[in-house]
Coordinates of C-alpha atoms and ligand atoms in Angstrom, one line a residue:
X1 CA -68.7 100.4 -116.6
X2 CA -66.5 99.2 -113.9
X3 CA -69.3 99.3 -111.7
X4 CA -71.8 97.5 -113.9
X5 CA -69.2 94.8 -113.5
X6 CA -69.0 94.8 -110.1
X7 CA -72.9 94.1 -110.3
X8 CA -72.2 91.7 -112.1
X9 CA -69.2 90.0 -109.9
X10 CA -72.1 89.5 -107.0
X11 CA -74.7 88.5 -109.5
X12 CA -71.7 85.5 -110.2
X13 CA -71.3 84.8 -106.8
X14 CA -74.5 84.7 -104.8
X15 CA -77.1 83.7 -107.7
X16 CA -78.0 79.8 -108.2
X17 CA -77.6 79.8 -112.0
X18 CA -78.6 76.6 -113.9
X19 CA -76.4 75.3 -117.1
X20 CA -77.6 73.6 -119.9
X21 CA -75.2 70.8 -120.7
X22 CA -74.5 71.8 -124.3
X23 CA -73.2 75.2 -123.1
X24 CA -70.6 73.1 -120.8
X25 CA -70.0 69.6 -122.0
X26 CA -66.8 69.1 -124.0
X27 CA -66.3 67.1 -127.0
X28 CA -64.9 64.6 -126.0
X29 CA -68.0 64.1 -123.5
X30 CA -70.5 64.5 -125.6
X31 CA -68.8 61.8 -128.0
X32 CA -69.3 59.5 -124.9
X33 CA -73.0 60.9 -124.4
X34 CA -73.8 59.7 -128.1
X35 CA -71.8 56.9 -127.9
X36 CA -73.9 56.1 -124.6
X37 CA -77.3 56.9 -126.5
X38 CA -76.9 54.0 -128.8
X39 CA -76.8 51.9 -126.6
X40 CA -79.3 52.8 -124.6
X41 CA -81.8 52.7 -127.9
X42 CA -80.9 49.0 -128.3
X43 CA -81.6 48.8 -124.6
X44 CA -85.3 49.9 -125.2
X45 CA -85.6 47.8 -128.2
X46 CA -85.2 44.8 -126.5
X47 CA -86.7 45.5 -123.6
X48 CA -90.1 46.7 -124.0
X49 CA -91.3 44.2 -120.9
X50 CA -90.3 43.7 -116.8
X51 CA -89.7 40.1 -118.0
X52 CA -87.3 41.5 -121.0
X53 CA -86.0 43.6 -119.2
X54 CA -85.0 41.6 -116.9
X55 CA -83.4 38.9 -119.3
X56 CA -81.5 41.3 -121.6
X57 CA -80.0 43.1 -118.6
X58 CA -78.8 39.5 -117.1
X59 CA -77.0 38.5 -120.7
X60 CA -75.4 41.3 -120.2
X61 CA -74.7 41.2 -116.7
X62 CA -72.8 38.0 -116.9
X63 CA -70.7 39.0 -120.0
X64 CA -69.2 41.5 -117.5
X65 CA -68.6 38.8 -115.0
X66 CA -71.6 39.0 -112.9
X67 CA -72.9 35.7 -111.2
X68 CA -76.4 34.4 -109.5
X69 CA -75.9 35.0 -105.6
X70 CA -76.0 31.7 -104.0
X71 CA -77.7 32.8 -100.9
X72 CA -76.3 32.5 -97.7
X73 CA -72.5 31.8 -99.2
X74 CA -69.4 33.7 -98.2
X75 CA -68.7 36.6 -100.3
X76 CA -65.7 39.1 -100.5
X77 CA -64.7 42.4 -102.1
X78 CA -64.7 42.7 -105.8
X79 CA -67.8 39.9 -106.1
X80 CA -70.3 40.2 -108.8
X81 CA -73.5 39.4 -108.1
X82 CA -77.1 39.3 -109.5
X83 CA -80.3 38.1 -107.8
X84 CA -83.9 37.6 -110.2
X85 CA -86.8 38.3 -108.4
X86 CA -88.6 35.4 -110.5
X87 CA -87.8 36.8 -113.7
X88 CA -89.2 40.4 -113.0
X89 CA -87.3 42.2 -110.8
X90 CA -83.8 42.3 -110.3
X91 CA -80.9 43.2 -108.1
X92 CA -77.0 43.5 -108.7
X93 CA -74.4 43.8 -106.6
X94 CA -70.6 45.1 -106.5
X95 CA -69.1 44.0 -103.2
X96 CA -67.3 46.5 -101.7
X97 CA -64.1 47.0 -99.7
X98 CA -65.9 48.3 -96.5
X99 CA -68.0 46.2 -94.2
X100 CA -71.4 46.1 -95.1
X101 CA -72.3 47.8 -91.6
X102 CA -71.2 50.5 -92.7
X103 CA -73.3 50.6 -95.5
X104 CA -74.6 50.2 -99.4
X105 CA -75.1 52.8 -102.0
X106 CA -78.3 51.8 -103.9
X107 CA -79.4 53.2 -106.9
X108 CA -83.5 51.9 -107.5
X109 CA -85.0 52.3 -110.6
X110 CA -88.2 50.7 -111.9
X111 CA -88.3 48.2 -115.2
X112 CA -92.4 48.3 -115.3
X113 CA -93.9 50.6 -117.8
X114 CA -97.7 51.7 -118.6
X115 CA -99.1 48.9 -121.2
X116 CA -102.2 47.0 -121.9
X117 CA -102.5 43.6 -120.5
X118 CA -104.7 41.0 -122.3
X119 CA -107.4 39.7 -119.8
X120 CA -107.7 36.3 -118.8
X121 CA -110.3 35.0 -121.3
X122 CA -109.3 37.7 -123.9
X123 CA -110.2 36.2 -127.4
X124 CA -113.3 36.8 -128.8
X125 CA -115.3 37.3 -132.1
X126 CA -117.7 40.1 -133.1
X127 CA -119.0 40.9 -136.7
X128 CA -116.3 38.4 -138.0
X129 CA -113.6 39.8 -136.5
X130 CA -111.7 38.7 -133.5
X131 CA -110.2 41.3 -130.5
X132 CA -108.3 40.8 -127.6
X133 CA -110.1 42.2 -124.3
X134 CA -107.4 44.1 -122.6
X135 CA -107.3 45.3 -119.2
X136 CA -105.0 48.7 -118.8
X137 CA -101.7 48.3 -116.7
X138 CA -100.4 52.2 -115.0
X139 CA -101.7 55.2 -115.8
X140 CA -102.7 56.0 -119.5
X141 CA -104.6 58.4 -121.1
X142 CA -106.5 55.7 -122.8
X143 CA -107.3 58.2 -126.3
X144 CA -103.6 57.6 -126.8
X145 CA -103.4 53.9 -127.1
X146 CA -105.6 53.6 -130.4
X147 CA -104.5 53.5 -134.0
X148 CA -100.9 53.0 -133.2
X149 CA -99.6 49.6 -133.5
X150 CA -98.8 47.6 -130.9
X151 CA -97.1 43.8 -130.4
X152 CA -97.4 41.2 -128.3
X153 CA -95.4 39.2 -125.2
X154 CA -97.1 36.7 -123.7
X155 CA -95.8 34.2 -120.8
X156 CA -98.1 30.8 -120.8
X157 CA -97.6 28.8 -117.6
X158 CA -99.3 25.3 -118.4
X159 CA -100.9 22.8 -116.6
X160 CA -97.8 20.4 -117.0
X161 CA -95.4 23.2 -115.2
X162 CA -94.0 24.1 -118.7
X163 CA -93.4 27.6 -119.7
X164 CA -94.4 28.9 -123.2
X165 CA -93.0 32.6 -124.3
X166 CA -94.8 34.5 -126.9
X167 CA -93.9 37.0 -129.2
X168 CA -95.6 38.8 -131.5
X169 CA -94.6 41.7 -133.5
X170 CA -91.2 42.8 -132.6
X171 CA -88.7 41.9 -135.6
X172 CA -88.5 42.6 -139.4
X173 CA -91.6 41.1 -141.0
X174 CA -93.8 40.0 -138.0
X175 CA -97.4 40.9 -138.1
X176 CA -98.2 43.4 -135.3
X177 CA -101.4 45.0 -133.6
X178 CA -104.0 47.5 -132.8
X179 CA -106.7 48.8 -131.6
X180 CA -109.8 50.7 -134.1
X181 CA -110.8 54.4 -133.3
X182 CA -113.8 56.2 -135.1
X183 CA -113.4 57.8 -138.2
X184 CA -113.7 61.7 -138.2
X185 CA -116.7 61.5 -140.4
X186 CA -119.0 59.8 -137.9
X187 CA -117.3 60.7 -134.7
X188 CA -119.6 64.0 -134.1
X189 CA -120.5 62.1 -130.3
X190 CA -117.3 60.9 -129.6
X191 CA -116.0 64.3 -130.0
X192 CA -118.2 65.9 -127.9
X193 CA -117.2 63.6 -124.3
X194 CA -114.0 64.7 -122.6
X195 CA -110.4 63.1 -123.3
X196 CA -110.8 61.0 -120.2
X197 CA -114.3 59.7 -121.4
X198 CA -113.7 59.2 -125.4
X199 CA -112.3 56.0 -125.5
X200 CA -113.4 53.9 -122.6
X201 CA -111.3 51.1 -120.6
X202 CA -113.6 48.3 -122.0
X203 CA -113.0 50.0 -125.5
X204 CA -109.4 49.1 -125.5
X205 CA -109.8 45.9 -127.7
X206 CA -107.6 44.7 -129.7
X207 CA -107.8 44.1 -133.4
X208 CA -106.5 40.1 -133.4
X209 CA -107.8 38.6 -136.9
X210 CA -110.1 38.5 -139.7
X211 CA -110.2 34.5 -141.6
X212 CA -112.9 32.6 -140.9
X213 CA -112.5 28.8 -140.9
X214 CA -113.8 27.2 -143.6
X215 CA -113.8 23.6 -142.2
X216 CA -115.9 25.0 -139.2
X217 CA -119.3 25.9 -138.9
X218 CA -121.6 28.6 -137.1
X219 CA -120.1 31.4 -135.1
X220 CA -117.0 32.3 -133.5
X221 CA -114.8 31.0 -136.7
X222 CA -112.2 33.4 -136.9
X223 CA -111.6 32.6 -133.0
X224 CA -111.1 28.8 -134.5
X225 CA -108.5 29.9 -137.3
X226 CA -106.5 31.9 -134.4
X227 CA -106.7 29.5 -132.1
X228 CA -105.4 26.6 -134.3
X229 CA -102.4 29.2 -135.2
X230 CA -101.7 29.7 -131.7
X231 CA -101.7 25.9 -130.9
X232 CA -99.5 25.3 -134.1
X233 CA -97.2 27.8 -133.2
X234 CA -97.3 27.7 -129.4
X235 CA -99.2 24.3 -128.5
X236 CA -101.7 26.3 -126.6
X237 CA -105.5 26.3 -126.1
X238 CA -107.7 28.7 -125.3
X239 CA -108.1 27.5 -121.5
X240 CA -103.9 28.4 -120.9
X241 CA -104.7 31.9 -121.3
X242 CA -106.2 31.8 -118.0
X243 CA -102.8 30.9 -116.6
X244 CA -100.7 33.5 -118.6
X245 CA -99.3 37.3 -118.8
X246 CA -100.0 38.7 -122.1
X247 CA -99.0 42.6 -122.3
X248 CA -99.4 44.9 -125.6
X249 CA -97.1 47.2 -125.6
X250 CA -96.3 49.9 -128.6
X251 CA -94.4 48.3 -131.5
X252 CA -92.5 52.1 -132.4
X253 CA -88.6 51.5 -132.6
X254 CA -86.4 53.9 -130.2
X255 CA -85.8 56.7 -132.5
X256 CA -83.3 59.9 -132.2
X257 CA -85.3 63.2 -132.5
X258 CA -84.9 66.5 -133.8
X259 CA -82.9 67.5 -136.7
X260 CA -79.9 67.6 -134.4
X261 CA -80.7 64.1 -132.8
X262 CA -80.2 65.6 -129.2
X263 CA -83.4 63.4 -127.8
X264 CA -84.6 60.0 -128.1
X265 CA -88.4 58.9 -128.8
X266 CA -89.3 55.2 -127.2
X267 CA -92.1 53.6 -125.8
X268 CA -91.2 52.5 -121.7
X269 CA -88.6 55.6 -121.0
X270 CA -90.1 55.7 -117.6
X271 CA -88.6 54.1 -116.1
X272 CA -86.3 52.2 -118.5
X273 CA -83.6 55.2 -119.1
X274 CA -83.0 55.2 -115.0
X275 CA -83.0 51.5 -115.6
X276 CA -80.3 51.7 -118.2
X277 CA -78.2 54.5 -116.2
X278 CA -78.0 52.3 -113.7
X279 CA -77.3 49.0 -115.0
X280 CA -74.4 50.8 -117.5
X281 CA -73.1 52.3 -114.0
X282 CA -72.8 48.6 -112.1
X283 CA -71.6 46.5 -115.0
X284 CA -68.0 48.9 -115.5
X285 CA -68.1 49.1 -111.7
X286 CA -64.7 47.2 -110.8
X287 CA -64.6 47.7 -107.6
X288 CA -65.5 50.1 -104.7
X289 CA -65.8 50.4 -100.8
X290 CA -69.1 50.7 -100.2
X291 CA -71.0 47.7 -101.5
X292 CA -72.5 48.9 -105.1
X293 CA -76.4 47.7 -105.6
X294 CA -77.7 48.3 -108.7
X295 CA -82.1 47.6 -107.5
X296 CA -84.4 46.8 -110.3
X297 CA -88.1 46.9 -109.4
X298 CA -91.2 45.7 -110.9
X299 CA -95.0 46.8 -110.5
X300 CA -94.3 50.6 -109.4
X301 CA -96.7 51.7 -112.0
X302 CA -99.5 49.9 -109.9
X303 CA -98.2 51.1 -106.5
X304 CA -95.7 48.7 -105.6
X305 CA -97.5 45.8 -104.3
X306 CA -96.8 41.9 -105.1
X307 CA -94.0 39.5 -104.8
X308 CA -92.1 41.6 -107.0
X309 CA -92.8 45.2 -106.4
X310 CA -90.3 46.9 -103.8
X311 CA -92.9 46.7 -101.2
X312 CA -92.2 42.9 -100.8
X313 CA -89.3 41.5 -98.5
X314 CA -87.3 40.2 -101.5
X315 CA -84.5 42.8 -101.2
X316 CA -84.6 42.5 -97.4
X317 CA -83.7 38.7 -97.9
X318 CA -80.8 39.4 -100.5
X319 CA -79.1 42.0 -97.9
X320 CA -79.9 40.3 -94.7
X321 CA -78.4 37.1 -96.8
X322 CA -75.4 39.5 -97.3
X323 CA -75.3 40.7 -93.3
X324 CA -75.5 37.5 -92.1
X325 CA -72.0 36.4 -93.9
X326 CA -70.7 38.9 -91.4
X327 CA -72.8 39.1 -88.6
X328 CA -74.4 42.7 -89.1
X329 CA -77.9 43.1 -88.4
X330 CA -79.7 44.1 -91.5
X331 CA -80.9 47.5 -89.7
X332 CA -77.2 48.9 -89.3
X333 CA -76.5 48.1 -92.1
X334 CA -80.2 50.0 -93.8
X335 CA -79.3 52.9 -91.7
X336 CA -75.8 54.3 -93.0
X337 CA -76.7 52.7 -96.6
X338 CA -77.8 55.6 -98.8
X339 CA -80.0 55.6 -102.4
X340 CA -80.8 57.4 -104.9
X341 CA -84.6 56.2 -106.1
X342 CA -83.5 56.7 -109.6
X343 CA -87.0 57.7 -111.1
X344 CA -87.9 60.1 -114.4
X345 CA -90.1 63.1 -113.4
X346 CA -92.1 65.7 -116.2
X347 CA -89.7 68.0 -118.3
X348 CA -90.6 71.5 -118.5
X349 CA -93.0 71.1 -121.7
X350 CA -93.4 75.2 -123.8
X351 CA -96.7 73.3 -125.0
X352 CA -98.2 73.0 -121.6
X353 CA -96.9 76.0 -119.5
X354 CA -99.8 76.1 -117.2
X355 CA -99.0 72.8 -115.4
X356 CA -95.7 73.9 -114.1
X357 CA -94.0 76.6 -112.4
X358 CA -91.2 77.3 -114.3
X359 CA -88.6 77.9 -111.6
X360 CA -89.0 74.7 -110.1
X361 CA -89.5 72.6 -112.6
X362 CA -87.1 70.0 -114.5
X363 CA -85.8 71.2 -118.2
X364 CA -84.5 69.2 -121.0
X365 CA -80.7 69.5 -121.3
X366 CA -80.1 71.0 -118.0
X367 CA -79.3 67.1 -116.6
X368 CA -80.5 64.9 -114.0
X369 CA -83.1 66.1 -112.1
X370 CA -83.2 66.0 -108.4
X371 CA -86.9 65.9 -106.4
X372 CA -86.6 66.9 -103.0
X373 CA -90.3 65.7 -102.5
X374 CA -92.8 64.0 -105.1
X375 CA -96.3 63.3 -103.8
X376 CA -99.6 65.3 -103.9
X377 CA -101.5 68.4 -102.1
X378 CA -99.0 68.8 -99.0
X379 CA -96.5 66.6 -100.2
X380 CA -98.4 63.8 -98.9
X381 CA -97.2 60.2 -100.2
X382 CA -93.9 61.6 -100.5
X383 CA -90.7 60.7 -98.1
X384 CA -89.1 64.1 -98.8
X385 CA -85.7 64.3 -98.5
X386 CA -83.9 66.2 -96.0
X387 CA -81.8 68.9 -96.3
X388 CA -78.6 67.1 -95.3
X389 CA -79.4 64.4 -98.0
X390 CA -80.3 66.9 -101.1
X391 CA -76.9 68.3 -99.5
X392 CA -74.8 65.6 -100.0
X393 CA -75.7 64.8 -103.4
X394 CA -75.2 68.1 -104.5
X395 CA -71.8 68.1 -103.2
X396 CA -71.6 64.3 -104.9
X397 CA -72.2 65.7 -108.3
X398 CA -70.6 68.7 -108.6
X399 CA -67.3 66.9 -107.7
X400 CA -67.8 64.5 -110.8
X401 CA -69.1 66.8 -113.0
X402 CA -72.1 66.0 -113.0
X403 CA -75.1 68.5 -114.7
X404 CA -77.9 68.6 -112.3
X405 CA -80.8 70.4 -111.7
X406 CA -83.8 70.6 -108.8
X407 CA -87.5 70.2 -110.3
X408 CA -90.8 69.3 -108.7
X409 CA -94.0 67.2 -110.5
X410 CA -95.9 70.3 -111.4
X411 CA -97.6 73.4 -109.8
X412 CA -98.7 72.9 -106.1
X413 CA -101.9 71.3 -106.3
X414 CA -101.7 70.9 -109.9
X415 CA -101.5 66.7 -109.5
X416 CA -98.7 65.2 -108.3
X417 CA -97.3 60.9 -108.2
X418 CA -94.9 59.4 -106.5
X419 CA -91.7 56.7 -106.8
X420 CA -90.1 54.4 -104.7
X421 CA -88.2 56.7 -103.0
X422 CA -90.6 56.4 -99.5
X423 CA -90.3 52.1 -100.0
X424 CA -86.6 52.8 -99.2
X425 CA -86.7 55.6 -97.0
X426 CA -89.1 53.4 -94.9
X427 CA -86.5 50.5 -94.4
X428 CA -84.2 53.2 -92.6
X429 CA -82.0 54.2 -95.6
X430 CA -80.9 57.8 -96.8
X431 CA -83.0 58.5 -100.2
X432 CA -83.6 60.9 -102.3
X433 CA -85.2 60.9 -106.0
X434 CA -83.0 61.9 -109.2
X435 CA -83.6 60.7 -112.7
X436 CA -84.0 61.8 -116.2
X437 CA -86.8 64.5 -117.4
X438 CA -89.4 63.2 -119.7
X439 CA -91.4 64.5 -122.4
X440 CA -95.3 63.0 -123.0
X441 CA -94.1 61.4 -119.8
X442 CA -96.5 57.6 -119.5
X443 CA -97.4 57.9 -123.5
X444 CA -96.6 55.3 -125.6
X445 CA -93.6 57.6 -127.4
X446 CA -91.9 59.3 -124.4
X447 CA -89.1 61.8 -125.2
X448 CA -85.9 62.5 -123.1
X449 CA -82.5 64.2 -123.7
X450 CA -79.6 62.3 -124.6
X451 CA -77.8 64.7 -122.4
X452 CA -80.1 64.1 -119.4
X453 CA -79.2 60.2 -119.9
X454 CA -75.9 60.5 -119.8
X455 CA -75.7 63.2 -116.6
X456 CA -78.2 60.3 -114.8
X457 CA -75.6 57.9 -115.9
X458 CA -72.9 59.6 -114.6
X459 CA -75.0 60.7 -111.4
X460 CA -75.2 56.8 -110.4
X461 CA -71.7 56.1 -111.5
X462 CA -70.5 58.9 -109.2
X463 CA -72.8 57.4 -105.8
X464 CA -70.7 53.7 -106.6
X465 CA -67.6 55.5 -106.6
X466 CA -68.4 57.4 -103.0
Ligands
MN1 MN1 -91.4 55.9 -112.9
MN2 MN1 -94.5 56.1 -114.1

């Protein structure tokens, strides 16, 4: 016996053991995880595009005292500032104690998701119906994206410089979307084609309306009758789509899961619960040494590209715009900043075994999940974090009680993707990924952990308190 123990003792103190956060967290914690969880679900509810997003998160920004950066003004400790990236992206700032030469901690999280986008002259009619043409936005798996329903945000940018918002779908009563798929009975053809080929791009249309006018003659009448309700409604014509951003995106409510509601079903969870871990971090952020910056990027889902994808010099004009008000060259102040490219990465899914090795990978409930490396084949298109970095956090986390596990995106050679985490490491700054494990990871219903939310929450929280 007493030997067995002694086994035992070592097993204690030289294996890496892994906890699951309900066999640690205490009540009162897990209280503030639900607590937490709610309002995270009304995060994704009204939030379901970049341009949302992006509006929702800036309400509540300045109801906790946060301000537009005037760029180029003086700033001082304490300051609470917020920069949109033309209503897309956004970046918020804590200013700390410390000089900024010596430094920002950045958390980065993307507020893109996978969605259809309507295409520039969408509306058309076809055996007396109309569709939308859609053009796909990210990766999907495009089988997934028929017979669910779906609504609608548009952004019209007219001729005269006004701006018209749509919406469509999202509130009690609103008519919503969809697209068609085959009936079993006569789908012996589509059956036979592989996932990838059974519901094509061009097939994505969708369902838009059924009345013809009766005033009108010939074809395309049910175009007329939505048209006219689109002009009523919006003052638009057909010509304005050319000049807008319609996205469809699924019209599912966030939803708790399981019979013991430990996870939360949601179109957009990717990147949107980083997104929320982040911005909950900033906003009871009072104040700090290091400078706090709370980086909200758009178009990672199409590689990063554009005015407001994290490839562009936006953020680089925000911080040198901070430098400058103390005469530190951007560069010193890149190179002892440090971030965490808050990004989700594939939970550990029993269903699909074979696409994972099991001792690296992320599980649900075991927290937020660090990635060394993302990428493809030898790691390529990955900045892979060094040893000192991974280090560092670990040490960060397990000081504040933070759960946190290591994963990687899949068996070698299995597929792989990437983040932003190489868009920051690039400028010169410390980073390394971390962010919540999803389930059906880019679906339109991702699942996560409530638990995982909150450690990822807490993960951020613990960098702006370094
Ligand atoms: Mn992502
Ligand atoms: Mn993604």
């Amino acid at each position: 016996m007493a030997e067995a123990k002694e086994k035992n003792e070592k097993k204690e103190k030289l294996f890496y053991k892994q906890k699951n956060v309900y066999d640690i967290i205490s009540d009162e914690e897990k209280k503030a995880c639900e607590a937490y969880a709610e309002g995270y679900k009304r995060f994704l509810d009204a939030c379901k595009t970049e341009r949302l997003g992006v509006k929702y998160m800036i309400s509540l920004a300045e109801k906790a005292g946060f301000r537009p950066y005037a760029f180029g003004s003086p700033v001082k400790a304490g300051d609470r500032l917020y920069f949109s990236n033309r209503g897309k992206a956004l970046t918020l700032a804590v200013i700390g104690s410390k000089p900024f030469a010596e430094g920002l901690n950045i958390a980065a999280a993307h507020v893109d998701s996978p969605r259809l986008d309507l295409k520039q002259i969408p509306l058309y009619e076809e055996g007396e119906i109309a569709f939308f043409k859609t053009h796909y936005y990210g990766g999907i798996k495009k089988y997934q994206w028929v017979a669910i329903p779906l609504e609608l945000y548009g952004t019209v940018a007219l001729k005269s410089g006004e701006i018209i918002d749509v919406a469509v779908g999202n509130g009690p009563g609103e008519p919503q979307f969809c697209i068609t798929d085959l009936l079993p009975h006569l789908s012996g053809e589509q059956m036979k084609k592989t996932l990838a080929d059974g519901i094509t791009g061009e097939g994505l249309n969708i369902l838009a309306g059924s009345i013809p006018d009766k005033e009108s003659e010939g074809t395309d009448r049910v175009k007329i009758t939505l048209l006219e309700i689109l002009n009523q409604k919006y003052g638009i014509v057909e010509e304005d789509f050319i000049s807008a951003e319609f996205e469809a995106v699924p019209a599912f409510r966030a939803a708790d899961i399981g019979l013991d509601r430990s996870m939360i079903g949601a179109y957009g969870q990717d990147d949107r619960s980083c997104v929320y871990a982040e911005l909950a971090a900033i906003l009871e952020l009072e104040k700090c040494e290091k400078t706090a910056v709370c980086l909200i990027a758009d178009k990672e889902e199409v590689g990063s590209d554009g005015v407001s994808g994290m490839k562009a010099r936006s953020f680089e004009r925000f911080v040198r715009s901070l430098c400058d008000t103390q005469g530190t060259r951007i560069e010193d102040c890149f190179a002892n900043s440090f971030c965490i490219s808050a990004d989700v990465c594939n939970a550990f899914d029993p269903n699909y075994p074979e696409v994972s090795e099991k001792r690296n990978s992320a599980k649900l409930n075991y927290g937020v999940c660090l990635l060394k490396f993302t990428g493809s084949r030898g790691k390529s298109g990955s900045s892979d974090a060094s040893a000192e970095t991974v280090g560092k956090l670990r040490a960060l986390f397990d000081k504040n009680g933070v759960t946190w596990q290591m994963g990687e995106l899949g068996k070698v050679d299995q597929g792989g993707g990437g983040t932003i985490a190489l868009l920051m490491a690039n400028r010169d700054i410390e980073t390394i990924d971390a962010g919540v494990p999803v389930l059906s990871m880019h679906s339109p219903f991702e699942v996560v952990s409530k638990a995982d939310c909150y450690m990822t929450y807490k993960a951020v929280r613990a960098l702006y308190n370094s």
